[in-house]
mmCIF file of N, CA and C in Angstrom:
data_model
loop_
_atom_site.group_PDB
_atom_site.id
_atom_site.type_symbol
_atom_site.label_atom_id
_atom_site.label_comp_id
_atom_site.label_asym_id
_atom_site.label_seq_id
_atom_site.Cartn_x
_atom_site.Cartn_y
_atom_site.Cartn_z
ATOM 1 N N UNK Y 1 3.101 -7.277 -13.734
ATOM 2 C CA UNK Y 1 4.254 -7.703 -12.900
ATOM 3 C C UNK Y 1 3.790 -9.053 -12.291
ATOM 4 N N UNK Y 2 2.523 -9.086 -11.732
ATOM 5 C CA UNK Y 2 2.151 -10.194 -11.056
ATOM 6 C C UNK Y 2 2.198 -11.413 -12.022
ATOM 7 N N UNK Y 3 1.815 -11.186 -13.311
ATOM 8 C CA UNK Y 3 1.878 -12.493 -14.220
ATOM 9 C C UNK Y 3 3.274 -12.840 -14.378
ATOM 10 N N UNK Y 4 4.324 -11.970 -14.404
ATOM 11 C CA UNK Y 4 5.675 -12.266 -14.535
ATOM 12 C C UNK Y 4 6.192 -13.047 -13.386
ATOM 13 N N UNK Y 5 5.642 -12.582 -12.063
ATOM 14 C CA UNK Y 5 5.958 -13.299 -10.883
ATOM 15 C C UNK Y 5 5.313 -14.600 -10.942
ATOM 16 N N UNK Y 6 4.223 -14.865 -11.415
ATOM 17 C CA UNK Y 6 3.619 -16.303 -11.387
ATOM 18 C C UNK Y 6 4.458 -17.074 -12.432
ATOM 19 N N UNK Y 7 4.804 -16.613 -13.592
ATOM 20 C CA UNK Y 7 5.622 -17.443 -14.363
ATOM 21 C C UNK Y 7 7.013 -17.675 -13.798
ATOM 22 N N UNK Y 8 7.600 -16.751 -13.144
ATOM 23 C CA UNK Y 8 8.878 -17.070 -12.498
ATOM 24 C C UNK Y 8 8.629 -18.096 -11.412
ATOM 25 N N UNK Y 9 7.621 -18.189 -10.736
ATOM 26 C CA UNK Y 9 7.423 -19.102 -9.600
ATOM 27 C C UNK Y 9 7.327 -20.585 -10.395
ATOM 28 N N UNK Y 10 6.451 -20.687 -11.412
ATOM 29 C CA UNK Y 10 6.252 -21.878 -12.076
ATOM 30 C C UNK Y 10 7.522 -22.517 -12.702
ATOM 31 N N UNK Y 11 8.423 -21.458 -13.263
ATOM 32 C CA UNK Y 11 9.640 -22.013 -13.779
ATOM 33 C C UNK Y 11 10.806 -22.261 -12.883
ATOM 34 N N UNK Y 12 10.498 -21.842 -11.458
ATOM 35 C CA UNK Y 12 11.528 -21.926 -10.459
ATOM 36 C C UNK Y 12 12.757 -21.070 -10.735
ATOM 37 N N UNK Y 13 12.426 -19.981 -11.106
ATOM 38 C CA UNK Y 13 13.531 -18.862 -11.276
ATOM 39 C C UNK Y 13 14.231 -18.518 -9.947
ATOM 40 N N UNK Y 14 15.515 -18.519 -9.799
ATOM 41 C CA UNK Y 14 16.156 -18.216 -8.595
ATOM 42 C C UNK Y 14 15.962 -16.810 -8.190
ATOM 43 N N UNK Y 15 15.921 -16.615 -6.905
ATOM 44 C CA UNK Y 15 15.636 -15.304 -6.265
ATOM 45 C C UNK Y 15 16.547 -14.229 -6.709
ATOM 46 N N UNK Y 16 17.819 -14.565 -6.959
ATOM 47 C CA UNK Y 16 18.689 -13.502 -7.442
ATOM 48 C C UNK Y 16 18.526 -12.983 -8.718
ATOM 49 N N UNK Y 17 17.598 -13.527 -9.621
ATOM 50 C CA UNK Y 17 17.238 -13.164 -10.934
ATOM 51 C C UNK Y 17 15.814 -12.592 -10.943
ATOM 52 N N UNK Y 18 15.254 -12.468 -9.820
ATOM 53 C CA UNK Y 18 13.855 -11.923 -9.831
ATOM 54 C C UNK Y 18 13.874 -10.401 -9.444
ATOM 55 N N UNK Y 19 12.607 -9.710 -9.494
ATOM 56 C CA UNK Y 19 12.431 -8.408 -9.191
ATOM 57 C C UNK Y 19 12.715 -8.325 -7.706
ATOM 58 N N UNK Y 20 13.758 -7.496 -7.203
ATOM 59 C CA UNK Y 20 13.994 -7.491 -5.733
ATOM 60 C C UNK Y 20 12.731 -6.780 -4.932
ATOM 61 N N UNK Y 21 12.459 -7.195 -3.806
ATOM 62 C CA UNK Y 21 11.411 -6.767 -2.890
ATOM 63 C C UNK Y 21 10.035 -6.652 -3.570
ATOM 64 N N UNK Y 22 9.820 -7.460 -4.466
ATOM 65 C CA UNK Y 22 8.476 -7.358 -5.081
ATOM 66 C C UNK Y 22 7.377 -7.576 -4.173
ATOM 67 N N UNK Y 23 7.382 -8.542 -3.378
ATOM 68 C CA UNK Y 23 6.113 -8.723 -2.373
ATOM 69 C C UNK Y 23 6.109 -7.534 -1.470
ATOM 70 N N UNK Y 24 7.190 -7.056 -0.876
ATOM 71 C CA UNK Y 24 7.055 -5.749 -0.098
ATOM 72 C C UNK Y 24 6.583 -4.512 -0.758
ATOM 73 N N UNK Y 25 6.860 -4.465 -2.011
ATOM 74 C CA UNK Y 25 6.440 -3.354 -2.800
ATOM 75 C C UNK Y 25 4.782 -3.402 -2.833
ATOM 76 N N UNK Y 26 4.280 -4.735 -2.980
ATOM 77 C CA UNK Y 26 2.841 -4.764 -3.144
ATOM 78 C C UNK Y 26 2.091 -4.283 -1.922
ATOM 79 N N UNK Y 27 2.731 -4.651 -0.659
ATOM 80 C CA UNK Y 27 2.234 -4.124 0.585
ATOM 81 C C UNK Y 27 2.048 -2.572 0.515
ATOM 82 N N UNK Y 28 3.270 -1.914 0.048
ATOM 83 C CA UNK Y 28 3.298 -0.407 0.059
ATOM 84 C C UNK Y 28 2.316 0.040 -0.975
ATOM 85 N N UNK Y 29 2.057 -0.609 -2.035
ATOM 86 C CA UNK Y 29 0.961 -0.045 -2.897
ATOM 87 C C UNK Y 29 -0.486 -0.254 -2.376
ATOM 88 N N UNK Y 30 -0.726 -1.286 -1.772
ATOM 89 C CA UNK Y 30 -1.883 -1.233 -0.977
ATOM 90 C C UNK Y 30 -2.119 -0.129 0.089
ATOM 91 N N UNK Y 31 -1.129 -0.018 0.851
ATOM 92 C CA UNK Y 31 -1.204 1.143 1.780
ATOM 93 C C UNK Y 31 -1.489 2.472 1.168
ATOM 94 N N UNK Y 32 -0.710 2.724 0.031
ATOM 95 C CA UNK Y 32 -0.818 4.038 -0.718
ATOM 96 C C UNK Y 32 -2.204 4.232 -1.096
ATOM 97 N N UNK Y 33 -2.886 3.285 -1.642
ATOM 98 C CA UNK Y 33 -4.221 3.362 -2.084
ATOM 99 C C UNK Y 33 -5.171 3.585 -0.875
ATOM 100 N N UNK Y 34 -5.070 2.867 0.149
ATOM 101 C CA UNK Y 34 -5.746 3.076 1.410
ATOM 102 C C UNK Y 34 -5.591 4.501 1.988
ATOM 103 N N UNK Y 35 -4.420 4.968 1.988
ATOM 104 C CA UNK Y 35 -4.048 6.260 2.456
ATOM 105 C C UNK Y 35 -4.695 7.347 1.595
ATOM 106 N N UNK Y 36 -4.587 7.186 0.293
ATOM 107 C CA UNK Y 36 -5.102 8.277 -0.524
ATOM 108 C C UNK Y 36 -6.500 8.296 -0.701
ATOM 109 N N UNK Y 37 -7.191 7.212 -0.431
ATOM 110 C CA UNK Y 37 -8.731 7.059 -0.664
ATOM 111 C C UNK Y 37 -9.489 7.273 0.689
ATOM 112 N N UNK Y 38 -8.784 6.912 1.882
ATOM 113 C CA UNK Y 38 -9.414 7.032 3.030
ATOM 114 C C UNK Y 38 -8.800 8.091 4.060
ATOM 115 N N UNK Y 39 -7.572 8.469 3.812
ATOM 116 C CA UNK Y 39 -6.841 9.320 4.602
ATOM 117 C C UNK Y 39 -6.150 8.624 5.849
ATOM 118 N N UNK Y 40 -6.180 7.260 5.903
ATOM 119 C CA UNK Y 40 -5.600 6.571 7.053
ATOM 120 C C UNK Y 40 -4.595 5.678 6.496
ATOM 121 N N UNK Y 41 -3.348 5.716 7.004
ATOM 122 C CA UNK Y 41 -2.227 4.793 6.704
ATOM 123 C C UNK Y 41 -2.127 3.757 7.716
ATOM 124 N N UNK Y 42 -1.660 2.544 7.257
ATOM 125 C CA UNK Y 42 -1.495 1.432 8.093
ATOM 126 C C UNK Y 42 0.020 1.276 8.650
ATOM 127 N N UNK Y 43 0.761 2.350 8.369
ATOM 128 C CA UNK Y 43 2.212 2.418 8.730
ATOM 129 C C UNK Y 43 2.218 2.580 10.222
ATOM 130 N N UNK Y 44 3.182 2.044 10.791
ATOM 131 C CA UNK Y 44 3.569 2.366 12.220
ATOM 132 C C UNK Y 44 5.130 2.151 12.424
ATOM 133 N N UNK Y 45 5.786 3.154 12.744
ATOM 134 C CA UNK Y 45 7.167 2.990 13.160
ATOM 135 C C UNK Y 45 7.356 2.329 14.343
ATOM 136 N N UNK Y 46 8.486 1.503 14.450
ATOM 137 C CA UNK Y 46 8.867 0.950 15.696
ATOM 138 C C UNK Y 46 8.911 2.043 16.772
ATOM 139 N N UNK Y 47 8.875 1.600 18.103
ATOM 140 C CA UNK Y 47 8.813 2.632 19.256
ATOM 141 C C UNK Y 47 10.173 3.331 19.322
ATOM 142 N N UNK Y 48 11.245 2.459 19.084
ATOM 143 C CA UNK Y 48 12.577 3.202 19.264
ATOM 144 C C UNK Y 48 12.779 4.356 18.173
ATOM 145 N N UNK Y 49 12.231 4.109 17.052
ATOM 146 C CA UNK Y 49 12.417 5.088 15.884
ATOM 147 C C UNK Y 49 11.415 6.310 16.241
ATOM 148 N N UNK Y 50 10.277 6.009 16.770
ATOM 149 C CA UNK Y 50 9.341 7.094 17.233
ATOM 150 C C UNK Y 50 10.098 7.956 18.399
ATOM 151 N N UNK Y 51 10.752 7.300 19.423
ATOM 152 C CA UNK Y 51 11.488 8.075 20.354
ATOM 153 C C UNK Y 51 12.583 8.974 19.934
ATOM 154 N N UNK Y 52 13.372 8.338 18.912
ATOM 155 C CA UNK Y 52 14.501 9.026 18.379
ATOM 156 C C UNK Y 52 14.016 10.268 17.700
ATOM 157 N N UNK Y 53 12.876 10.180 16.826
ATOM 158 C CA UNK Y 53 12.371 11.329 16.105
ATOM 159 C C UNK Y 53 11.823 12.407 16.925
ATOM 160 N N UNK Y 54 11.219 11.945 18.103
ATOM 161 C CA UNK Y 54 10.641 12.990 19.072
ATOM 162 C C UNK Y 54 11.809 13.682 19.664
ATOM 163 N N UNK Y 55 12.874 12.833 20.042
ATOM 164 C CA UNK Y 55 13.997 13.685 20.564
ATOM 165 C C UNK Y 55 14.651 14.658 19.460
ATOM 166 N N UNK Y 56 14.695 14.315 18.339
ATOM 167 C CA UNK Y 56 15.334 15.195 17.458
ATOM 168 C C UNK Y 56 14.293 16.361 16.961
ATOM 169 N N UNK Y 57 13.178 16.120 16.884
ATOM 170 C CA UNK Y 57 12.131 17.208 16.416
ATOM 171 C C UNK Y 57 11.250 17.711 17.436
ATOM 172 N N UNK Y 58 11.197 17.147 18.542
ATOM 173 C CA UNK Y 58 10.196 17.545 19.696
ATOM 174 C C UNK Y 58 9.059 16.757 19.835
ATOM 175 N N UNK Y 59 8.371 16.860 20.943
ATOM 176 C CA UNK Y 59 7.210 16.024 21.253
ATOM 177 C C UNK Y 59 5.918 16.384 20.459
ATOM 178 N N UNK Y 60 5.971 17.317 19.894
ATOM 179 C CA UNK Y 60 4.689 18.008 19.163
ATOM 180 C C UNK Y 60 4.464 17.169 17.879
ATOM 181 N N UNK Y 61 5.377 16.391 17.320
ATOM 182 C CA UNK Y 61 5.300 15.818 16.047
ATOM 183 C C UNK Y 61 4.536 14.367 16.073
ATOM 184 N N UNK Y 62 3.902 14.148 14.852
ATOM 185 C CA UNK Y 62 3.434 12.564 14.872
ATOM 186 C C UNK Y 62 4.503 11.922 14.107
ATOM 187 N N UNK Y 63 5.369 10.997 14.659
ATOM 188 C CA UNK Y 63 6.365 10.508 13.970
ATOM 189 C C UNK Y 63 6.053 9.632 12.755
ATOM 190 N N UNK Y 64 4.915 9.048 12.624
ATOM 191 C CA UNK Y 64 4.509 8.243 11.504
ATOM 192 C C UNK Y 64 4.317 9.195 10.304
ATOM 193 N N UNK Y 65 3.488 10.397 10.539
ATOM 194 C CA UNK Y 65 3.416 11.295 9.516
ATOM 195 C C UNK Y 65 4.773 11.917 9.029
ATOM 196 N N UNK Y 66 5.624 12.300 10.085
ATOM 197 C CA UNK Y 66 6.867 12.821 9.702
ATOM 198 C C UNK Y 66 7.772 12.070 8.923
ATOM 199 N N UNK Y 67 7.706 10.594 9.245
ATOM 200 C CA UNK Y 67 8.534 9.649 8.583
ATOM 201 C C UNK Y 67 7.999 9.637 7.030
ATOM 202 N N UNK Y 68 6.646 9.637 6.864
ATOM 203 C CA UNK Y 68 6.068 9.550 5.482
ATOM 204 C C UNK Y 68 6.324 10.730 4.577
ATOM 205 N N UNK Y 69 6.221 11.970 5.321
ATOM 206 C CA UNK Y 69 6.191 13.319 4.710
ATOM 207 C C UNK Y 69 7.164 14.206 5.329
ATOM 208 N N UNK Y 70 8.535 13.885 5.333
ATOM 209 C CA UNK Y 70 9.474 14.654 5.989
ATOM 210 C C UNK Y 70 9.485 16.252 5.607
ATOM 211 N N UNK Y 71 9.062 17.047 6.654
ATOM 212 C CA UNK Y 71 9.144 18.448 6.438
ATOM 213 C C UNK Y 71 7.916 18.984 5.674
ATOM 214 N N UNK Y 72 6.915 17.920 5.393
ATOM 215 C CA UNK Y 72 5.824 18.362 4.684
ATOM 216 C C UNK Y 72 4.504 17.759 5.201
ATOM 217 N N UNK Y 73 4.578 17.627 6.537
ATOM 218 C CA UNK Y 73 3.287 17.015 7.167
ATOM 219 C C UNK Y 73 2.005 17.738 6.919
ATOM 220 N N UNK Y 74 2.056 18.983 6.629
ATOM 221 C CA UNK Y 74 0.788 19.971 6.441
ATOM 222 C C UNK Y 74 0.276 19.512 4.958
ATOM 223 N N UNK Y 75 1.215 19.021 4.046
ATOM 224 C CA UNK Y 75 0.703 18.819 2.680
ATOM 225 C C UNK Y 75 0.497 17.355 2.568
ATOM 226 N N UNK Y 76 0.350 16.442 3.569
ATOM 227 C CA UNK Y 76 0.092 15.037 3.566
ATOM 228 C C UNK Y 76 -1.431 14.940 2.956
ATOM 229 N N UNK Y 77 -1.539 13.918 2.065
ATOM 230 C CA UNK Y 77 -2.885 13.728 1.478
ATOM 231 C C UNK Y 77 -3.843 13.300 2.683
ATOM 232 N N UNK Y 78 -5.015 13.846 2.645
ATOM 233 C CA UNK Y 78 -6.097 13.548 3.517
ATOM 234 C C UNK Y 78 -7.186 12.712 2.807
ATOM 235 N N UNK Y 79 -8.246 12.287 3.300
ATOM 236 C CA UNK Y 79 -9.351 11.653 2.613
ATOM 237 C C UNK Y 79 -9.945 12.680 1.689
ATOM 238 N N UNK Y 80 -10.223 12.198 0.449
ATOM 239 C CA UNK Y 80 -10.953 13.015 -0.484
ATOM 240 C C UNK Y 80 -12.353 13.595 -0.017
ATOM 241 N N UNK Y 81 -12.657 14.737 -0.466
ATOM 242 C CA UNK Y 81 -13.964 15.293 0.106
ATOM 243 C C UNK Y 81 -15.139 14.709 -0.708
ATOM 244 N N UNK Y 82 -14.910 14.314 -1.996
ATOM 245 C CA UNK Y 82 -16.066 13.724 -2.670
ATOM 246 C C UNK Y 82 -15.539 12.274 -3.175
ATOM 247 N N UNK Y 83 -16.428 11.527 -3.605
ATOM 248 C CA UNK Y 83 -16.136 10.185 -4.094
ATOM 249 C C UNK Y 83 -15.191 10.183 -5.324
ATOM 250 N N UNK Y 84 -14.092 9.480 -5.069
ATOM 251 C CA UNK Y 84 -13.124 9.327 -6.237
ATOM 252 C C UNK Y 84 -13.450 7.951 -6.844
ATOM 253 N N UNK Y 85 -13.693 8.071 -8.268
ATOM 254 C CA UNK Y 85 -14.047 6.950 -9.046
ATOM 255 C C UNK Y 85 -12.718 6.135 -9.378
ATOM 256 N N UNK Y 86 -12.602 4.842 -9.341
ATOM 257 C CA UNK Y 86 -11.523 3.997 -9.714
ATOM 258 C C UNK Y 86 -11.917 3.360 -11.028
ATOM 259 N N UNK Y 87 -10.895 3.138 -11.855
ATOM 260 C CA UNK Y 87 -10.979 2.334 -13.103
ATOM 261 C C UNK Y 87 -11.214 0.892 -12.798
ATOM 262 N N UNK Y 88 -11.825 0.141 -13.742
ATOM 263 C CA UNK Y 88 -11.854 -1.235 -13.547
ATOM 264 C C UNK Y 88 -10.601 -1.952 -13.429
ATOM 265 N N UNK Y 89 -9.585 -1.448 -14.170
ATOM 266 C CA UNK Y 89 -8.229 -1.913 -14.203
ATOM 267 C C UNK Y 89 -7.555 -1.701 -12.856
ATOM 268 N N UNK Y 90 -7.794 -0.602 -12.185
ATOM 269 C CA UNK Y 90 -7.356 -0.437 -10.822
ATOM 270 C C UNK Y 90 -7.982 -1.381 -9.846
ATOM 271 N N UNK Y 91 -9.139 -1.524 -9.912
ATOM 272 C CA UNK Y 91 -9.966 -2.535 -9.020
ATOM 273 C C UNK Y 91 -9.360 -3.933 -9.345
ATOM 274 N N UNK Y 92 -9.476 -4.335 -10.566
ATOM 275 C CA UNK Y 92 -8.850 -5.627 -10.834
ATOM 276 C C UNK Y 92 -7.355 -5.834 -10.263
ATOM 277 N N UNK Y 93 -6.636 -4.763 -10.452
ATOM 278 C CA UNK Y 93 -5.199 -4.906 -9.879
ATOM 279 C C UNK Y 93 -5.199 -5.040 -8.399
ATOM 280 N N UNK Y 94 -6.092 -4.245 -7.716
ATOM 281 C CA UNK Y 94 -6.116 -4.447 -6.257
ATOM 282 C C UNK Y 94 -6.524 -5.842 -5.822
ATOM 283 N N UNK Y 95 -7.529 -6.407 -6.558
ATOM 284 C CA UNK Y 95 -7.866 -7.653 -6.224
ATOM 285 C C UNK Y 95 -6.899 -8.649 -6.540
ATOM 286 N N UNK Y 96 -6.127 -8.584 -7.515
ATOM 287 C CA UNK Y 96 -5.063 -9.537 -7.856
ATOM 288 C C UNK Y 96 -4.031 -9.486 -6.797
ATOM 289 N N UNK Y 97 -3.637 -8.172 -6.357
ATOM 290 C CA UNK Y 97 -2.611 -7.977 -5.392
ATOM 291 C C UNK Y 97 -2.994 -8.748 -4.143
ATOM 292 N N UNK Y 98 -4.251 -8.578 -3.689
ATOM 293 C CA UNK Y 98 -4.796 -9.223 -2.454
ATOM 294 C C UNK Y 98 -4.737 -10.601 -2.561
ATOM 295 N N UNK Y 99 -5.284 -11.098 -3.697
ATOM 296 C CA UNK Y 99 -5.351 -12.624 -3.833
ATOM 297 C C UNK Y 99 -3.801 -13.276 -3.957
ATOM 298 N N UNK Y 100 -2.976 -12.499 -4.555
ATOM 299 C CA UNK Y 100 -1.531 -13.050 -4.485
ATOM 300 C C UNK Y 100 -0.987 -12.928 -3.120
ATOM 301 N N UNK Y 101 -1.167 -11.999 -2.287
ATOM 302 C CA UNK Y 101 -0.629 -12.039 -1.023
ATOM 303 C C UNK Y 101 -1.390 -13.092 -0.107
ATOM 304 N N UNK Y 102 -2.584 -13.182 -0.354
ATOM 305 C CA UNK Y 102 -3.360 -14.155 0.350
ATOM 306 C C UNK Y 102 -2.901 -15.477 0.153
ATOM 307 N N UNK Y 103 -2.572 -15.912 -1.058
ATOM 308 C CA UNK Y 103 -2.436 -17.177 -1.512
ATOM 309 C C UNK Y 103 -0.807 -17.654 -1.036
ATOM 310 N N UNK Y 104 -0.076 -16.630 -0.729
ATOM 311 C CA UNK Y 104 1.470 -17.081 -0.384
ATOM 312 C C UNK Y 104 1.436 -17.417 1.026
ATOM 313 N N UNK Y 105 2.221 -18.509 1.355
ATOM 314 C CA UNK Y 105 2.436 -18.971 2.683
ATOM 315 C C UNK Y 105 2.878 -17.787 3.639
ATOM 316 N N UNK Y 106 2.484 -17.789 4.815
ATOM 317 C CA UNK Y 106 2.835 -16.738 5.746
ATOM 318 C C UNK Y 106 4.228 -16.293 5.683
ATOM 319 N N UNK Y 107 5.191 -17.361 5.684
ATOM 320 C CA UNK Y 107 6.655 -17.023 5.825
ATOM 321 C C UNK Y 107 7.092 -16.382 4.565
ATOM 322 N N UNK Y 108 6.337 -16.435 3.416
ATOM 323 C CA UNK Y 108 6.781 -15.812 2.295
ATOM 324 C C UNK Y 108 6.028 -14.401 1.797
ATOM 325 N N UNK Y 109 5.173 -13.974 2.763
ATOM 326 C CA UNK Y 109 4.377 -12.806 2.499
ATOM 327 C C UNK Y 109 5.230 -11.572 2.631
ATOM 328 N N UNK Y 110 6.334 -11.590 3.240
ATOM 329 C CA UNK Y 110 7.233 -10.474 3.338
ATOM 330 C C UNK Y 110 6.577 -9.144 3.819
ATOM 331 N N UNK Y 111 5.837 -9.274 4.869
ATOM 332 C CA UNK Y 111 5.173 -7.922 5.218
ATOM 333 C C UNK Y 111 6.302 -6.990 5.788
ATOM 334 N N UNK Y 112 6.201 -5.839 5.269
ATOM 335 C CA UNK Y 112 7.319 -4.814 5.867
ATOM 336 C C UNK Y 112 7.075 -4.580 7.369
ATOM 337 N N UNK Y 113 8.173 -4.241 8.113
ATOM 338 C CA UNK Y 113 8.095 -4.013 9.552
ATOM 339 C C UNK Y 113 7.084 -2.909 9.777
ATOM 340 N N UNK Y 114 7.075 -1.852 8.855
ATOM 341 C CA UNK Y 114 6.282 -0.675 8.916
ATOM 342 C C UNK Y 114 4.821 -0.990 9.083
ATOM 343 N N UNK Y 115 4.319 -2.194 8.708
ATOM 344 C CA UNK Y 115 2.851 -2.540 8.545
ATOM 345 C C UNK Y 115 2.683 -3.488 9.740
ATOM 346 N N UNK Y 116 2.373 -3.201 10.985
ATOM 347 C CA UNK Y 116 2.180 -4.184 11.998
ATOM 348 C C UNK Y 116 0.978 -5.020 11.932
ATOM 349 N N UNK Y 117 0.009 -4.537 11.275
ATOM 350 C CA UNK Y 117 -1.210 -5.432 11.117
ATOM 351 C C UNK Y 117 -1.645 -5.528 9.724
ATOM 352 N N UNK Y 118 -1.057 -6.584 9.052
ATOM 353 C CA UNK Y 118 -1.321 -6.562 7.577
ATOM 354 C C UNK Y 118 -2.818 -7.050 7.299
ATOM 355 N N UNK Y 119 -3.429 -7.791 8.329
ATOM 356 C CA UNK Y 119 -4.949 -8.094 8.221
ATOM 357 C C UNK Y 119 -5.817 -7.049 8.065
ATOM 358 N N UNK Y 120 -5.561 -5.991 8.819
ATOM 359 C CA UNK Y 120 -6.345 -4.562 8.885
ATOM 360 C C UNK Y 120 -6.077 -3.931 7.605
ATOM 361 N N UNK Y 121 -4.960 -3.983 7.109
ATOM 362 C CA UNK Y 121 -4.667 -3.354 5.768
ATOM 363 C C UNK Y 121 -5.505 -4.028 4.519
ATOM 364 N N UNK Y 122 -5.436 -5.406 4.753
ATOM 365 C CA UNK Y 122 -6.097 -6.112 3.692
ATOM 366 C C UNK Y 122 -7.610 -6.015 3.799
ATOM 367 N N UNK Y 123 -8.092 -5.750 4.922
ATOM 368 C CA UNK Y 123 -9.575 -5.553 5.139
ATOM 369 C C UNK Y 123 -10.027 -4.212 4.675
ATOM 370 N N UNK Y 124 -9.103 -3.300 4.848
ATOM 371 C CA UNK Y 124 -9.308 -1.766 4.200
ATOM 372 C C UNK Y 124 -9.344 -1.855 2.780
ATOM 373 N N UNK Y 125 -8.500 -2.587 2.246
ATOM 374 C CA UNK Y 125 -8.383 -2.736 0.709
ATOM 375 C C UNK Y 125 -9.763 -3.409 0.154
ATOM 376 N N UNK Y 126 -10.183 -4.449 0.953
ATOM 377 C CA UNK Y 126 -11.443 -5.015 0.515
ATOM 378 C C UNK Y 126 -12.518 -4.236 0.571
ATOM 379 N N UNK Y 127 -12.580 -3.351 1.670
ATOM 380 C CA UNK Y 127 -13.654 -2.331 1.754
ATOM 381 C C UNK Y 127 -13.688 -1.497 0.733
ATOM 382 N N UNK Y 128 -12.355 -1.054 0.156
ATOM 383 C CA UNK Y 128 -12.345 -0.063 -0.989
ATOM 384 C C UNK Y 128 -12.862 -0.774 -2.216
ATOM 385 N N UNK Y 129 -12.451 -1.984 -2.448
ATOM 386 C CA UNK Y 129 -13.003 -2.715 -3.526
ATOM 387 C C UNK Y 129 -14.397 -2.900 -3.632
ATOM 388 N N UNK Y 130 -15.069 -3.156 -2.455
ATOM 389 C CA UNK Y 130 -16.500 -3.225 -2.352
ATOM 390 C C UNK Y 130 -17.208 -1.839 -2.706
ATOM 391 N N UNK Y 131 -16.497 -0.795 -2.008
ATOM 392 C CA UNK Y 131 -17.144 0.532 -2.103
ATOM 393 C C UNK Y 131 -17.025 1.135 -3.609
ATOM 394 N N UNK Y 132 -16.115 0.574 -4.421
ATOM 395 C CA UNK Y 132 -15.822 1.190 -5.698
ATOM 396 C C UNK Y 132 -16.299 0.217 -6.867
ATOM 397 N N UNK Y 133 -16.794 -0.889 -6.445
ATOM 398 C CA UNK Y 133 -17.191 -1.947 -7.531
ATOM 399 C C UNK Y 133 -18.211 -1.427 -8.675
ATOM 400 N N UNK Y 134 -19.007 -0.398 -8.248
ATOM 401 C CA UNK Y 134 -19.887 0.156 -9.171
ATOM 402 C C UNK Y 134 -19.581 1.466 -9.671
ATOM 403 N N UNK Y 135 -18.320 1.888 -9.589
ATOM 404 C CA UNK Y 135 -17.818 3.094 -10.146
ATOM 405 C C UNK Y 135 -18.060 3.319 -11.546
ATOM 406 N N UNK Y 136 -18.261 4.569 -12.001
ATOM 407 C CA UNK Y 136 -18.502 4.862 -13.385
ATOM 408 C C UNK Y 136 -17.156 4.966 -14.052
ATOM 409 N N UNK Y 137 -16.993 4.164 -15.176
ATOM 410 C CA UNK Y 137 -15.615 4.218 -15.925
ATOM 411 C C UNK Y 137 -15.499 5.571 -16.424
ATOM 412 N N UNK Y 138 -16.351 6.246 -16.983
ATOM 413 C CA UNK Y 138 -16.211 7.699 -17.494
ATOM 414 C C UNK Y 138 -15.743 8.645 -16.422
ATOM 415 N N UNK Y 139 -16.300 8.374 -15.285
ATOM 416 C CA UNK Y 139 -15.948 9.433 -14.207
ATOM 417 C C UNK Y 139 -14.576 9.130 -13.565
ATOM 418 N N UNK Y 140 -14.231 7.850 -13.808
ATOM 419 C CA UNK Y 140 -12.811 7.540 -13.291
ATOM 420 C C UNK Y 140 -11.509 8.061 -14.041
ATOM 421 N N UNK Y 141 -11.912 8.516 -15.250
ATOM 422 C CA UNK Y 141 -10.878 9.156 -16.143
ATOM 423 C C UNK Y 141 -10.914 10.571 -16.024
ATOM 424 N N UNK Y 142 -10.333 11.217 -15.061
ATOM 425 C CA UNK Y 142 -10.270 12.595 -15.016
ATOM 426 C C UNK Y 142 -9.052 13.283 -15.294
ATOM 427 N N UNK Y 143 -7.970 12.668 -15.397
ATOM 428 C CA UNK Y 143 -6.630 13.286 -15.708
ATOM 429 C C UNK Y 143 -5.875 13.627 -14.384
ATOM 430 N N UNK Y 144 -6.626 13.462 -13.224
ATOM 431 C CA UNK Y 144 -5.988 13.809 -12.107
ATOM 432 C C UNK Y 144 -5.646 12.524 -11.172
ATOM 433 N N UNK Y 145 -4.492 12.700 -10.681
ATOM 434 C CA UNK Y 145 -3.778 11.534 -9.840
ATOM 435 C C UNK Y 145 -4.618 11.220 -8.706
ATOM 436 N N UNK Y 146 -4.844 9.866 -8.383
ATOM 437 C CA UNK Y 146 -5.342 9.406 -7.170
ATOM 438 C C UNK Y 146 -4.456 9.299 -6.079
ATOM 439 N N UNK Y 147 -3.267 8.699 -6.627
ATOM 440 C CA UNK Y 147 -2.167 8.370 -5.650
ATOM 441 C C UNK Y 147 -1.257 9.701 -5.567
ATOM 442 N N UNK Y 148 -1.025 10.186 -4.385
ATOM 443 C CA UNK Y 148 -0.313 11.230 -4.240
ATOM 444 C C UNK Y 148 0.846 10.916 -3.191
ATOM 445 N N UNK Y 149 2.022 11.540 -3.407
ATOM 446 C CA UNK Y 149 3.198 11.323 -2.458
ATOM 447 C C UNK Y 149 3.431 12.521 -1.853
#
């Protein structure tokens, strides 16, 4: 999909004919990988939304987790207990996404409001890439999902 986007950019395809919210989706992909591999999400709801959720559900909840996993906070993915191997294609895809977002002008990065610190998210993804650069390709193919919802 990144290649298609590069082609669309070079041909000057109008926005109305492009994949909607493509850049925003890339930010969510990066956050999902970071969340599933480290157990830490970079999402943060706006304060007024947090207040509203606490009023509705009580002060005992974590609004960010409740937003991501409504009614299933206890089943939210945590950090894996053992090292999860990534395929080379996954690592290459993460690198391409980071490079794509980095190369875009700041006003065209379309960072979602839920990600208040995109630099920290990019740093976490870079750490994952460095951590997994020597992963065993055979161990990466397990038939189990890495990304959980």
